[in-house]
Tab-separated table of C-alpha atoms in Angstrom:
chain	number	residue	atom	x	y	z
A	1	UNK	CA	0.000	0.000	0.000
A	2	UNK	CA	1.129	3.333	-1.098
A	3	UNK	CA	1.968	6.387	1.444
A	4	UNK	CA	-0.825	8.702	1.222
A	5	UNK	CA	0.776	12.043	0.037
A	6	UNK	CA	1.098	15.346	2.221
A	7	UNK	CA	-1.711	17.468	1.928
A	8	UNK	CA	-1.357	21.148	0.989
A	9	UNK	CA	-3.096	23.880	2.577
A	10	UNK	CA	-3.763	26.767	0.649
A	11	UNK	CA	-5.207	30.486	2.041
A	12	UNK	CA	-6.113	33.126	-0.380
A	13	UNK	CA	-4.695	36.554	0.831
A	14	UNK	CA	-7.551	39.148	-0.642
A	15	UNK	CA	-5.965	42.704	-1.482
A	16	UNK	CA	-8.411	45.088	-3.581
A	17	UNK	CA	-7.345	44.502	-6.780
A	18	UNK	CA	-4.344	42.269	-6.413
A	19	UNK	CA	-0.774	41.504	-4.436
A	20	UNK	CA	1.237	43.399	-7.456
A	21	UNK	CA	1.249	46.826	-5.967
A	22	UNK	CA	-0.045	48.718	-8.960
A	23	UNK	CA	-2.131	45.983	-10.278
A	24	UNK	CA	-4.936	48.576	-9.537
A	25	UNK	CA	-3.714	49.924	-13.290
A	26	UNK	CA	-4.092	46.730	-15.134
A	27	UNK	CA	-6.677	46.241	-17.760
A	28	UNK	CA	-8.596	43.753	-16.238
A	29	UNK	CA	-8.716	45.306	-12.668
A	30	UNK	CA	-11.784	47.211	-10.981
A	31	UNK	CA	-10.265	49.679	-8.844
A	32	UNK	CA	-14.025	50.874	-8.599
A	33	UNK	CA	-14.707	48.583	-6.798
A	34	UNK	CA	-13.010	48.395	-4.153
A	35	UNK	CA	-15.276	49.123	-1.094
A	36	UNK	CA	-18.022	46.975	-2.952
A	37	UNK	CA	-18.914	44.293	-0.752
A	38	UNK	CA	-20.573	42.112	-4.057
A	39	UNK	CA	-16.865	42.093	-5.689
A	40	UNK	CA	-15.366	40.558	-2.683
A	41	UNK	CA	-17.790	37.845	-1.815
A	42	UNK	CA	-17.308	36.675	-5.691
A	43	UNK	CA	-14.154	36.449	-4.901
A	44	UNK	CA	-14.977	34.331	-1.479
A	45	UNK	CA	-16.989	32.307	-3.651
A	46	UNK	CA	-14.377	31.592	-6.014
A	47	UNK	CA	-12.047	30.599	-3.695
A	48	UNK	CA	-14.578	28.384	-1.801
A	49	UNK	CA	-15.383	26.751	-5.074
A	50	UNK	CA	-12.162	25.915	-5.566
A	51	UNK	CA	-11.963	24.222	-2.027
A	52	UNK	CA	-9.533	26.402	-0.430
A	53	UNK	CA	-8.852	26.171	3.030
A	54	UNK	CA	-9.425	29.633	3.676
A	55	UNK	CA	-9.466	33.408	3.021
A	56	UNK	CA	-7.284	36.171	4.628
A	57	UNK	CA	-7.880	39.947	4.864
A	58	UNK	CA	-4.788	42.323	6.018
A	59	UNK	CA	-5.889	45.883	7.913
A	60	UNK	CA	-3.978	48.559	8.788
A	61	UNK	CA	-4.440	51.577	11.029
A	62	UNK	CA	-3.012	54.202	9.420
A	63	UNK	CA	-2.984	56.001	5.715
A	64	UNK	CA	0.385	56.351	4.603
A	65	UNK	CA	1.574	58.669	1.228
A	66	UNK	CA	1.123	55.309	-0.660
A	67	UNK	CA	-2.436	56.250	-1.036
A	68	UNK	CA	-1.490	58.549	-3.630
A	69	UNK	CA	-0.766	55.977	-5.946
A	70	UNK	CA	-2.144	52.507	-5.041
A	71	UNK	CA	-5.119	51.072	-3.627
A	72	UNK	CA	-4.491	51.042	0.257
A	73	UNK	CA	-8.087	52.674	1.636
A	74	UNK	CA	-10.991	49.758	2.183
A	75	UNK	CA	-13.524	48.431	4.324
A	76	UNK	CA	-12.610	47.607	7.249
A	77	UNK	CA	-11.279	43.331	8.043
A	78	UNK	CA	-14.012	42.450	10.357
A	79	UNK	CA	-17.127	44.103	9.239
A	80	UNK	CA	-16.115	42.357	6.178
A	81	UNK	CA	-15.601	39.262	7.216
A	82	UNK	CA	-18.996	39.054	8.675
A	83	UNK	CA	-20.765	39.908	5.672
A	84	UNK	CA	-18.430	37.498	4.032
A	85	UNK	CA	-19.952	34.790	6.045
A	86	UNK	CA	-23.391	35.021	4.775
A	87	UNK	CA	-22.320	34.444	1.226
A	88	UNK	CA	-20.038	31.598	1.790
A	89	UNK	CA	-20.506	28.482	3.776
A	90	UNK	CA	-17.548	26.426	4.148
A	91	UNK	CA	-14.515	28.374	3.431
A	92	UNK	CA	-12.324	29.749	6.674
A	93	UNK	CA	-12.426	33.194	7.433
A	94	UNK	CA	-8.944	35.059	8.790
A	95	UNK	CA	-8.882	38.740	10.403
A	96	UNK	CA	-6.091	40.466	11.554
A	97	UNK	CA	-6.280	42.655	14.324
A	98	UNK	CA	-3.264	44.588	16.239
A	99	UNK	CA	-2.601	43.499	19.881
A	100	UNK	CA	-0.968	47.093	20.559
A	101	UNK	CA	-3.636	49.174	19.349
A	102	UNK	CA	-7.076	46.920	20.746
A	103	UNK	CA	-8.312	45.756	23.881
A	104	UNK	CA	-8.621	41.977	24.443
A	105	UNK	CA	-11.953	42.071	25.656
A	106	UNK	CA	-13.357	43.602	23.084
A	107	UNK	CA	-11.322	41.547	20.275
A	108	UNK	CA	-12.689	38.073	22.216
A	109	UNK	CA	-16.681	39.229	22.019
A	110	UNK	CA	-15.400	39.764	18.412
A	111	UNK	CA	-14.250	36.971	17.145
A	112	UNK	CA	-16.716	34.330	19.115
A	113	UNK	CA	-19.583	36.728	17.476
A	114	UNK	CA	-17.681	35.947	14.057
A	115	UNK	CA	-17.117	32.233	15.166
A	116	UNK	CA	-20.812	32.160	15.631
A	117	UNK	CA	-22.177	33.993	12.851
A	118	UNK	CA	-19.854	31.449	10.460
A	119	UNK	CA	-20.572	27.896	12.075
A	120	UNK	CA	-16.783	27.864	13.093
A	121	UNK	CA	-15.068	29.393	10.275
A	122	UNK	CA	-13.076	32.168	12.114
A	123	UNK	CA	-9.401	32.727	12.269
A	124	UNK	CA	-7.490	35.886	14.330
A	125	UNK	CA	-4.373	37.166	12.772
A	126	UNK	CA	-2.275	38.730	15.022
A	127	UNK	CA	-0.179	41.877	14.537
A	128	UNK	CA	1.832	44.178	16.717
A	129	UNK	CA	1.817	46.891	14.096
A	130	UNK	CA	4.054	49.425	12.831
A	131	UNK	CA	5.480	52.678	13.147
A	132	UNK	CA	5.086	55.745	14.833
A	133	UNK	CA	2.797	56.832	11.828
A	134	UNK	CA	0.082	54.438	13.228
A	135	UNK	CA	0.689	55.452	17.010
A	136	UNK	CA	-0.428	59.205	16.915
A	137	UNK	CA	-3.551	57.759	15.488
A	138	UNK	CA	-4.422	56.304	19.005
A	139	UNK	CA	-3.138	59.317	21.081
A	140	UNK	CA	0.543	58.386	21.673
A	141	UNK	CA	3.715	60.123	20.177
A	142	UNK	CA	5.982	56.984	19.546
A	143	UNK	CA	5.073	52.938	18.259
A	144	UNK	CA	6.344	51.017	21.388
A	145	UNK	CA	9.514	49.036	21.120
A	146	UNK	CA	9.640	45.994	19.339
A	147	UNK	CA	10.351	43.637	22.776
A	148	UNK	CA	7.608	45.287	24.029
A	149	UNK	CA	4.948	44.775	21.789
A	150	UNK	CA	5.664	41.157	21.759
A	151	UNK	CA	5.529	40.874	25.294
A	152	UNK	CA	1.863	42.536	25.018
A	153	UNK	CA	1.159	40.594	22.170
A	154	UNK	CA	1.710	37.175	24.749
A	155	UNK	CA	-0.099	38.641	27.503
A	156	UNK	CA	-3.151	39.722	25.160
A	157	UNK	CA	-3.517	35.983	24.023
A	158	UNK	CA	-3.394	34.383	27.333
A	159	UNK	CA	-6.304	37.328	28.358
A	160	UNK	CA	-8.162	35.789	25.194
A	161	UNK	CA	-8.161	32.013	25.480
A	162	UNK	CA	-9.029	33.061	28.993
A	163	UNK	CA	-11.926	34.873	28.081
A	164	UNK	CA	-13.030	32.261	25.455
A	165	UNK	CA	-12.697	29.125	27.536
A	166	UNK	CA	-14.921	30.858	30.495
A	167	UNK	CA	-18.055	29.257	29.349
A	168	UNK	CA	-18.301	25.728	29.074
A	169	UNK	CA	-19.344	24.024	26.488
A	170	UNK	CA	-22.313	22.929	28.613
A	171	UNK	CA	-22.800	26.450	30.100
A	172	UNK	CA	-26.018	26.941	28.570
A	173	UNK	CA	-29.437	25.072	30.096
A	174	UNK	CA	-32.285	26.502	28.585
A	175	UNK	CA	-34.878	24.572	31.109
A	176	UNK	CA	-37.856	26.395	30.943
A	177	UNK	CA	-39.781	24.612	33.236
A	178	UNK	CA	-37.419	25.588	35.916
A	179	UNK	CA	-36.741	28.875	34.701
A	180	UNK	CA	-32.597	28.560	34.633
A	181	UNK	CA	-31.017	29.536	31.119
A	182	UNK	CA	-27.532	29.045	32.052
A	183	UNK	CA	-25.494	27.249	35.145
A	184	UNK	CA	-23.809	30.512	36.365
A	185	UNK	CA	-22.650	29.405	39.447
A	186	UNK	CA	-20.620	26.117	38.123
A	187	UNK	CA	-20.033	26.947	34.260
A	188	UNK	CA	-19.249	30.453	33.966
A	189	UNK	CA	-16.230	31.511	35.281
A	190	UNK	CA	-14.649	34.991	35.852
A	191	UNK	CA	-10.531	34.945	34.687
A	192	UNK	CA	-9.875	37.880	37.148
A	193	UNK	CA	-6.425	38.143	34.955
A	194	UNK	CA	-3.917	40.821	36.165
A	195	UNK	CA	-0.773	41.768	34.347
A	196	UNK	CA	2.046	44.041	33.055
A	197	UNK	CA	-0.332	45.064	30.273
A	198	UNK	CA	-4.132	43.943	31.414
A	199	UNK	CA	-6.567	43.376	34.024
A	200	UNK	CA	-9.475	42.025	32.881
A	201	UNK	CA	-12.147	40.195	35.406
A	202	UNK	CA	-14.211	38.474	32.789
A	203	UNK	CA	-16.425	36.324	32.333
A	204	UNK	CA	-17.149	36.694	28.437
A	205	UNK	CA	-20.317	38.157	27.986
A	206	UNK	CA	-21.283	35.298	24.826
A	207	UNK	CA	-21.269	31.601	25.209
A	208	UNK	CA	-18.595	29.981	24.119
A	209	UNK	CA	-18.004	29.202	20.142
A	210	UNK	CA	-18.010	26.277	17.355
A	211	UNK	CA	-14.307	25.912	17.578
A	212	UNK	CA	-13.318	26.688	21.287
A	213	UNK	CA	-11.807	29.742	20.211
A	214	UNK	CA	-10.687	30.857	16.555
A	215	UNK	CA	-8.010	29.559	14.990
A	216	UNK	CA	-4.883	31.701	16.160
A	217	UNK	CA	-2.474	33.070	13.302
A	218	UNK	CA	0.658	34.913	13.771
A	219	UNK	CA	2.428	37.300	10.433
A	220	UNK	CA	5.710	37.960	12.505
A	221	UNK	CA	8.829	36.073	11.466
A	222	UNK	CA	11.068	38.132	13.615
A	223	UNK	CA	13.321	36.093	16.110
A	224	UNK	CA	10.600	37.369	19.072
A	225	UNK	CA	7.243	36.922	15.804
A	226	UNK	CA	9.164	33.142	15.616
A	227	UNK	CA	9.232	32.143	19.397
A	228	UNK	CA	5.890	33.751	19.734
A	229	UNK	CA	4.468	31.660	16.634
A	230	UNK	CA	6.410	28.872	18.127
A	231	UNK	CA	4.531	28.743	21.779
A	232	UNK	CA	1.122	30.025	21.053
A	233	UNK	CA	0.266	30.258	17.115
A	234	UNK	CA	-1.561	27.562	14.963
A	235	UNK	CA	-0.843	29.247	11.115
A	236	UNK	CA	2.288	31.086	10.522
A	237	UNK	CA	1.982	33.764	7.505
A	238	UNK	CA	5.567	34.501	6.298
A	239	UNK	CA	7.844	35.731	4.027
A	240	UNK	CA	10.366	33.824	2.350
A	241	UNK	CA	11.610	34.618	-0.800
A	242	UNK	CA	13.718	31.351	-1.962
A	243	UNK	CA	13.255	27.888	-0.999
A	244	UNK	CA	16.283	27.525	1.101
A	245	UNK	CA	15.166	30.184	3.364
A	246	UNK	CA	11.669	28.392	3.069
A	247	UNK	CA	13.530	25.191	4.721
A	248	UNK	CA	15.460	27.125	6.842
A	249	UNK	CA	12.367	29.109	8.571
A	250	UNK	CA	10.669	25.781	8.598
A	251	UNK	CA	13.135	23.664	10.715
A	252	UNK	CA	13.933	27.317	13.238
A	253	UNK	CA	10.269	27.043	14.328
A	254	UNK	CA	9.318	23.497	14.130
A	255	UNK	CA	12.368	22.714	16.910
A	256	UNK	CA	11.304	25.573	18.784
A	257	UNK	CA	7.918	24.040	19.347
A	258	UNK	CA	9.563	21.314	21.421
A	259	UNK	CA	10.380	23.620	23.749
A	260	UNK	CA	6.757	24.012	24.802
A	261	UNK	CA	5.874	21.055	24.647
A	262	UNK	CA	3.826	21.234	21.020
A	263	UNK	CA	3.506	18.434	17.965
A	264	UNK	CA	4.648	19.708	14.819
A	265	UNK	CA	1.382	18.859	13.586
A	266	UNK	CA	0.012	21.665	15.937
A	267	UNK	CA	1.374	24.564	13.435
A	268	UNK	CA	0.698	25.239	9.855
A	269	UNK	CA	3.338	27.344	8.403
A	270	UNK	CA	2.040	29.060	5.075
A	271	UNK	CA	5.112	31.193	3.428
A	272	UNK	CA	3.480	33.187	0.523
A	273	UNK	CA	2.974	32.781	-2.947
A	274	UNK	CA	2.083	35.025	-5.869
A	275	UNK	CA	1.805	32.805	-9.214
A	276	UNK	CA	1.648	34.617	-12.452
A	277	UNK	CA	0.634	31.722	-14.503
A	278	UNK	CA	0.110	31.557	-18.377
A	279	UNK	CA	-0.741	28.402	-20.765
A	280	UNK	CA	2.260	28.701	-22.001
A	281	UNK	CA	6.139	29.939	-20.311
A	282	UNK	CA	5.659	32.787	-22.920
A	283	UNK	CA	2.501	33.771	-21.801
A	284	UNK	CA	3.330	33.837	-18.438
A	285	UNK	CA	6.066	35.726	-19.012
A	286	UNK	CA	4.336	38.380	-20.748
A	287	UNK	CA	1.631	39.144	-17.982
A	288	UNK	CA	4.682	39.319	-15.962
A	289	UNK	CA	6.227	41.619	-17.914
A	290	UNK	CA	3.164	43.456	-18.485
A	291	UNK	CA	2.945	44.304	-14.400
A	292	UNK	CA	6.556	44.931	-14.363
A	293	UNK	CA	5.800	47.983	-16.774
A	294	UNK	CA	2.905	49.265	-14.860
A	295	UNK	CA	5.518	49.129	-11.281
A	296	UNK	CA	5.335	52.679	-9.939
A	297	UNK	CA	8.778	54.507	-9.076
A	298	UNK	CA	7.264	56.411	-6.936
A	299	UNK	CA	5.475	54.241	-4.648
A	300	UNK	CA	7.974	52.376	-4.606
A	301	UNK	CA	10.191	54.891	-2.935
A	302	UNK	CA	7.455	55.624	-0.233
A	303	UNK	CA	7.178	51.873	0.574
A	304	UNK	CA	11.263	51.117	0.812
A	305	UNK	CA	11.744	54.414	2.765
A	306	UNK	CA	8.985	53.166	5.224
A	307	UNK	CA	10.780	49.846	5.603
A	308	UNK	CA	14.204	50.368	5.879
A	309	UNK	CA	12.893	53.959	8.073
A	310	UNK	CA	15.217	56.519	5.675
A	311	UNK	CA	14.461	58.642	3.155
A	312	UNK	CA	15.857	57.102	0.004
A	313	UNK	CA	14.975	59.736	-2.591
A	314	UNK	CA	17.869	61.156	-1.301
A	315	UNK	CA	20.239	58.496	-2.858
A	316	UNK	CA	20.554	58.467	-6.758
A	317	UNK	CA	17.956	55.609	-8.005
A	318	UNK	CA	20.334	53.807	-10.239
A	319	UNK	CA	23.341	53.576	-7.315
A	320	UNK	CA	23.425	50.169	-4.810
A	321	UNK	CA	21.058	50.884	-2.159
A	322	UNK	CA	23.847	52.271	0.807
A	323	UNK	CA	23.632	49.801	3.043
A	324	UNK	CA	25.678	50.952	5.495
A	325	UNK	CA	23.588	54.343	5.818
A	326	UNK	CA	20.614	52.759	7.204
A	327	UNK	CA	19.740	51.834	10.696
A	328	UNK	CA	21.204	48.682	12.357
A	329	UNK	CA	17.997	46.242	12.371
A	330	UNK	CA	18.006	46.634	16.440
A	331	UNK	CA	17.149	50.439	15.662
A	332	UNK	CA	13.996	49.087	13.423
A	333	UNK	CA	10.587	49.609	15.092
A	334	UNK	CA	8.570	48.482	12.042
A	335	UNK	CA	9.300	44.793	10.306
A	336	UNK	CA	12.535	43.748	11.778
A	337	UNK	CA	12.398	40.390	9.181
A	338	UNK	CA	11.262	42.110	5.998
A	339	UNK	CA	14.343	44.837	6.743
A	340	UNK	CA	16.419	41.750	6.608
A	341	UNK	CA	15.102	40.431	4.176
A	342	UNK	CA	15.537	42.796	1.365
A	343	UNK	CA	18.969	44.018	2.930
A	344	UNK	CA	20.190	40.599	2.230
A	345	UNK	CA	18.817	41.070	-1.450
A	346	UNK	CA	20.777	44.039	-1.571
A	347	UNK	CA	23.750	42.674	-0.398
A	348	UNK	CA	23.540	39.649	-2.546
A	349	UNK	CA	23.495	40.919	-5.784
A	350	UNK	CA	24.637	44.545	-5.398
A	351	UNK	CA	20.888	46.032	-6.073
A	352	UNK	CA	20.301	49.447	-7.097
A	353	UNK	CA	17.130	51.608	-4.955
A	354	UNK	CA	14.978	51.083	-8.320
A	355	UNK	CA	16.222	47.171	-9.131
A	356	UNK	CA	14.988	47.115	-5.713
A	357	UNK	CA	12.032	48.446	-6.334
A	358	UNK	CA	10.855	46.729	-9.459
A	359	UNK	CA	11.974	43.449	-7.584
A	360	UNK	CA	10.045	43.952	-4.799
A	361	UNK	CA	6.255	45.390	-6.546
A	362	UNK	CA	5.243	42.059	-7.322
A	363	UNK	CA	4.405	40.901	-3.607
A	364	UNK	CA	6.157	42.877	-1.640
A	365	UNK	CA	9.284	40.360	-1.199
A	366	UNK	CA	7.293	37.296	-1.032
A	367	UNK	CA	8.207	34.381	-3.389
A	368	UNK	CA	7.161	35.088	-6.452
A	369	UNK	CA	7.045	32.529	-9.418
A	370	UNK	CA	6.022	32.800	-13.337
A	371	UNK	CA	5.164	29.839	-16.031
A	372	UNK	CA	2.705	26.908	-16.795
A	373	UNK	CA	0.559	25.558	-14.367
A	374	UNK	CA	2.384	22.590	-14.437
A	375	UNK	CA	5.728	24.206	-13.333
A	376	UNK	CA	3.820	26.230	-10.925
A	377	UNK	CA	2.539	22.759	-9.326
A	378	UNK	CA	5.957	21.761	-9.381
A	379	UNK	CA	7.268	24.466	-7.491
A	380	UNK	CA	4.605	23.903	-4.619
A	381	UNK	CA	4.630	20.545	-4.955
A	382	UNK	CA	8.368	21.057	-4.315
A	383	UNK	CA	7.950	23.151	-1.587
A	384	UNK	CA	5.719	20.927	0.309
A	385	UNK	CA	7.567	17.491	-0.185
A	386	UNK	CA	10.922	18.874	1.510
A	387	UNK	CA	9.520	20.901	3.903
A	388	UNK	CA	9.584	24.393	3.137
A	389	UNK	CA	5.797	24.804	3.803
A	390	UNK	CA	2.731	22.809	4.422
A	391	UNK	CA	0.812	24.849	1.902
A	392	UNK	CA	0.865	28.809	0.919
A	393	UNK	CA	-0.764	31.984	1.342
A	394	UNK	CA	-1.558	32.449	-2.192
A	395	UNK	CA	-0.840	36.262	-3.037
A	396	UNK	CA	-2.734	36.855	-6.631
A	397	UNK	CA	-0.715	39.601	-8.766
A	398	UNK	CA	-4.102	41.179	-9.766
A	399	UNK	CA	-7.929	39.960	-9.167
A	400	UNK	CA	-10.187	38.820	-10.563
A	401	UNK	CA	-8.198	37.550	-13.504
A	402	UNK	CA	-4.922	36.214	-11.942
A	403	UNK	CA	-6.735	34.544	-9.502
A	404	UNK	CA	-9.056	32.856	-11.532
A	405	UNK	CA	-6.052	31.536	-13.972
A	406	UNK	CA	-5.121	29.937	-10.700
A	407	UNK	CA	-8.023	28.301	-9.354
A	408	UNK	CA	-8.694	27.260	-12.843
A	409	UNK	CA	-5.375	25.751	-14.085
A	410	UNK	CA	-3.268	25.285	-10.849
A	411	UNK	CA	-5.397	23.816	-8.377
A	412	UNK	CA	-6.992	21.158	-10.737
A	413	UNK	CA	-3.095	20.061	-11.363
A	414	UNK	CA	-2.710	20.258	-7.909
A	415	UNK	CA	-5.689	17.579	-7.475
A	416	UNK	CA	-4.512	15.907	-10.246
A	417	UNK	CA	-1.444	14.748	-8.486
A	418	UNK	CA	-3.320	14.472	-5.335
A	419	UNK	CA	-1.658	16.818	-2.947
A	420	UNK	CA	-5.010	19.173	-2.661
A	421	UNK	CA	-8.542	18.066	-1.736
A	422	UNK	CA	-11.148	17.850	-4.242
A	423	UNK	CA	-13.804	18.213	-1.903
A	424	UNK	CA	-14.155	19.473	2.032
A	425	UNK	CA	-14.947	16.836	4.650
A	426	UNK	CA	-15.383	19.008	7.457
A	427	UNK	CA	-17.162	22.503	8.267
A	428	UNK	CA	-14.767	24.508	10.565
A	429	UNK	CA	-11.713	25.962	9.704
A	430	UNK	CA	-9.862	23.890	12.196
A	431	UNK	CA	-11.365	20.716	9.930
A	432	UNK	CA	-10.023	21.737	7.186
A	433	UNK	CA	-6.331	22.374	8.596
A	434	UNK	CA	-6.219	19.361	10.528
A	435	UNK	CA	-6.525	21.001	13.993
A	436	UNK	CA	-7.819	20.031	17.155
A	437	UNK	CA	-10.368	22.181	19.060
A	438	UNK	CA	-9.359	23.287	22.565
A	439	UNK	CA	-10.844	21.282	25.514
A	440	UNK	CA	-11.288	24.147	27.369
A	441	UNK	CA	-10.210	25.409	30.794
A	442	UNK	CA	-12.148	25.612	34.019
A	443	UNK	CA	-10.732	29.255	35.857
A	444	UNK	CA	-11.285	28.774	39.211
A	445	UNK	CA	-12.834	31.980	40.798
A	446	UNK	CA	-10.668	33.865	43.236
């Protein structure tokens, strides 16, 4: 008898029109429509059909310059995600929101209401947020220090499962002979947490949902976003831009999982993925050539300055980007990883600020990939087999279009060689990633 193969998870990321930055100025883009709750749930539906694990929206809590020429203003993650869920029925449904800029309470009512409302579909995507851009929008003068925010970020989940797990399953009674709705005194339990950050008495004011509490995603791949992930997350978004930085982030947080005490099993990492796929390696090469053209200088000079925290248009476009004039990455208070990530481009092949640039539109520095659907497969299929990922965040350069050449002529090759489900045989998003549901926790009252 054979070995079943691996199976590959797969997470559409949803961006307006697309993960290419400009793709808002293709052809086949609807820039229109980008606060148009109808265009989004066709895309839900899409993805659904296609038997995708899930779907992921971004947020973030400031406007930046890069409004001026890209689509960055939209509805906002949550209320979307709940109107998502009435259009779509099986397909998992991932918010972020920031742990430094939100109140744990208030984030737990959330996402059991959204748990609820989607039979057990919900996922939380964690964020510390960036910048001291987004921190004067919530009444303080400087983002707090990297360290810091991940020590909140900790605290804030233990304040959550808290809060989810203080209902019992059995919590509710409903006898209405005898008049008693719920077993207060035995099955609801105040978490009368108090720490660095929080003190929160509890109990959650909403029974307790499908899946125990949502599935818990984590975006940092920062040594502290990695130990994090490592204790406490069950989905890792991340960025890797080669394979053998794919295997190398793989086996870093898989070992550090023994360290808590966690199966390997008990952690999906999903690197992403934006596929620019043609019927032909011609083909696919034009529509990537065709984005390449539409790549804004501009833009991408406000995104690379707010990464690496300088002002490049001071340095001559066409000179290596000076390395040595930035801030050391312990100075960084945005995206620690994705500053390393592109410095090490930079460093490895002698990039200029616009090679840079042009390299970088397509996703932003995740791993992007052009050709048949066949070599596409491949490529993921390679990916999975030596353990660089066990599936992908799949970043679309443009929607609908780009997306729909690969729901149409990657996934079916991916089912094809049997490495992708053809059909869902579960309801919740922890189903369909292989996940257990938390037991619960009895918090004894104080």
């Amino acid at each position: 008898m054979s070995t079943p193969k691996r199976q590959m998870h797969l997470n559409l990321f949803m961006l307006s029109t697309g993960h290419h930055e400009t793709s808002w100025r293709h052809p086949a883009t609807t820039p229109e429509l980008a606060t148009d709750i109808r265009y989004y749930t066709k895309l839900a539906q899409m993805a659904e059909g296609a038997k995708l694990d899930s779907l992921f929206l971004a947020d973030a809590l400031v406007l930046t310059p890069a409004i001026k020429y890209k689509v960055t203003a939209g509805l906002e993650p949550f209320t979307m995600l709940s109107a998502l869920a009435m259009g779509t029925e099986r397909i998992g449904l991932i918010g972020t929101v920031s742990t430094t800029y939100s109140e744990p309470y208030n984030v737990a009512r959330m996402f059991a209401s959204l748990d609820h409302i989607s039979g057990g579909r919900a996922g939380w995507n964690s964020v510390t947020s960036v910048g001291d851009v987004t921190a004067v929008n919530f009444g303080i003068d400087q983002h707090p220090k990297h360290e810091e925010r991940y020590e909140r970020a900790k605290e804030f989940l233990d304040v959550l499962k808290g809060l989810w797990d203080s209902w019992d399953d059995d919590a509710i009674v409903a006898n209405k002979e005898t008049g008693i709705y719920t077993d207060f005194d035995n099955k609801i339990h105040p978490i009368h947490h108090q720490g660095k950050h929080f003190t929160v008495r509890g109990p959650l004011n909403i029974c307790r949902s499908p899946q125990g509490y949502p599935v818990l995603i984590q975006a940092g791949s920062s040594e502290a976003g990695k130990d994090l992930a490592a204790e406490t997350a069950e989905v890792i978004f991340t960025a890797q831009d080669t394979l053998e930085h794919g295997i190398s982030f793989y086996v870093d947080v898989k070992q550090r999982m023994q360290k808590y005490g966690r199966s390997r099993e008990d952690l999906k990492i999903l690197p992403g993925f934006s596929p620019i796929v043609g019927v032909t390696e011609a083909e696919a090469l034009e529509k990537k050539e065709q984005l390449t053209q539409l790549a804004s200088i501009e833009l991408g000079l406000v995104r690379l300055s707010n990464l690496f925290e300088t002002n490049l248009s001071q340095y001559p476009l066409d000179c290596p980007l000076p390395l040595d004039e930035l801030p050391s990455i312990d100075k960084i208070k945005g995206q620690k990883a994705r500053f390393q990530m592109f410095s090490e481009m930079v460093r490895k092949d002698n990039l200029t600020i616009r090679q840079l640039i042009l390299h970088t539109a397509s996703a932003r520095g995740h791993y992007t990939v052009a050709g048949t659907p066949e070599y596409i497969a491949d490529v993921m299929e390679e990916w999975l087999v030596k353990e660089a990922a066990d599936g992908f965040n799949v970043m679309p350069p443009y929607f609908p279009g780009g997306f729909e050449d690969f729901i149409s002529l990657v996934v079916p090759e991916l089912q094809r060689r049997g490495v992708f489900r053809t059909e869902y045989t579960g309801r919740t998003l922890r189903d369909h990633l292989g996940l257990k549901r938390p037991l619960g926790k009895v918090v004894q009252p104080v």
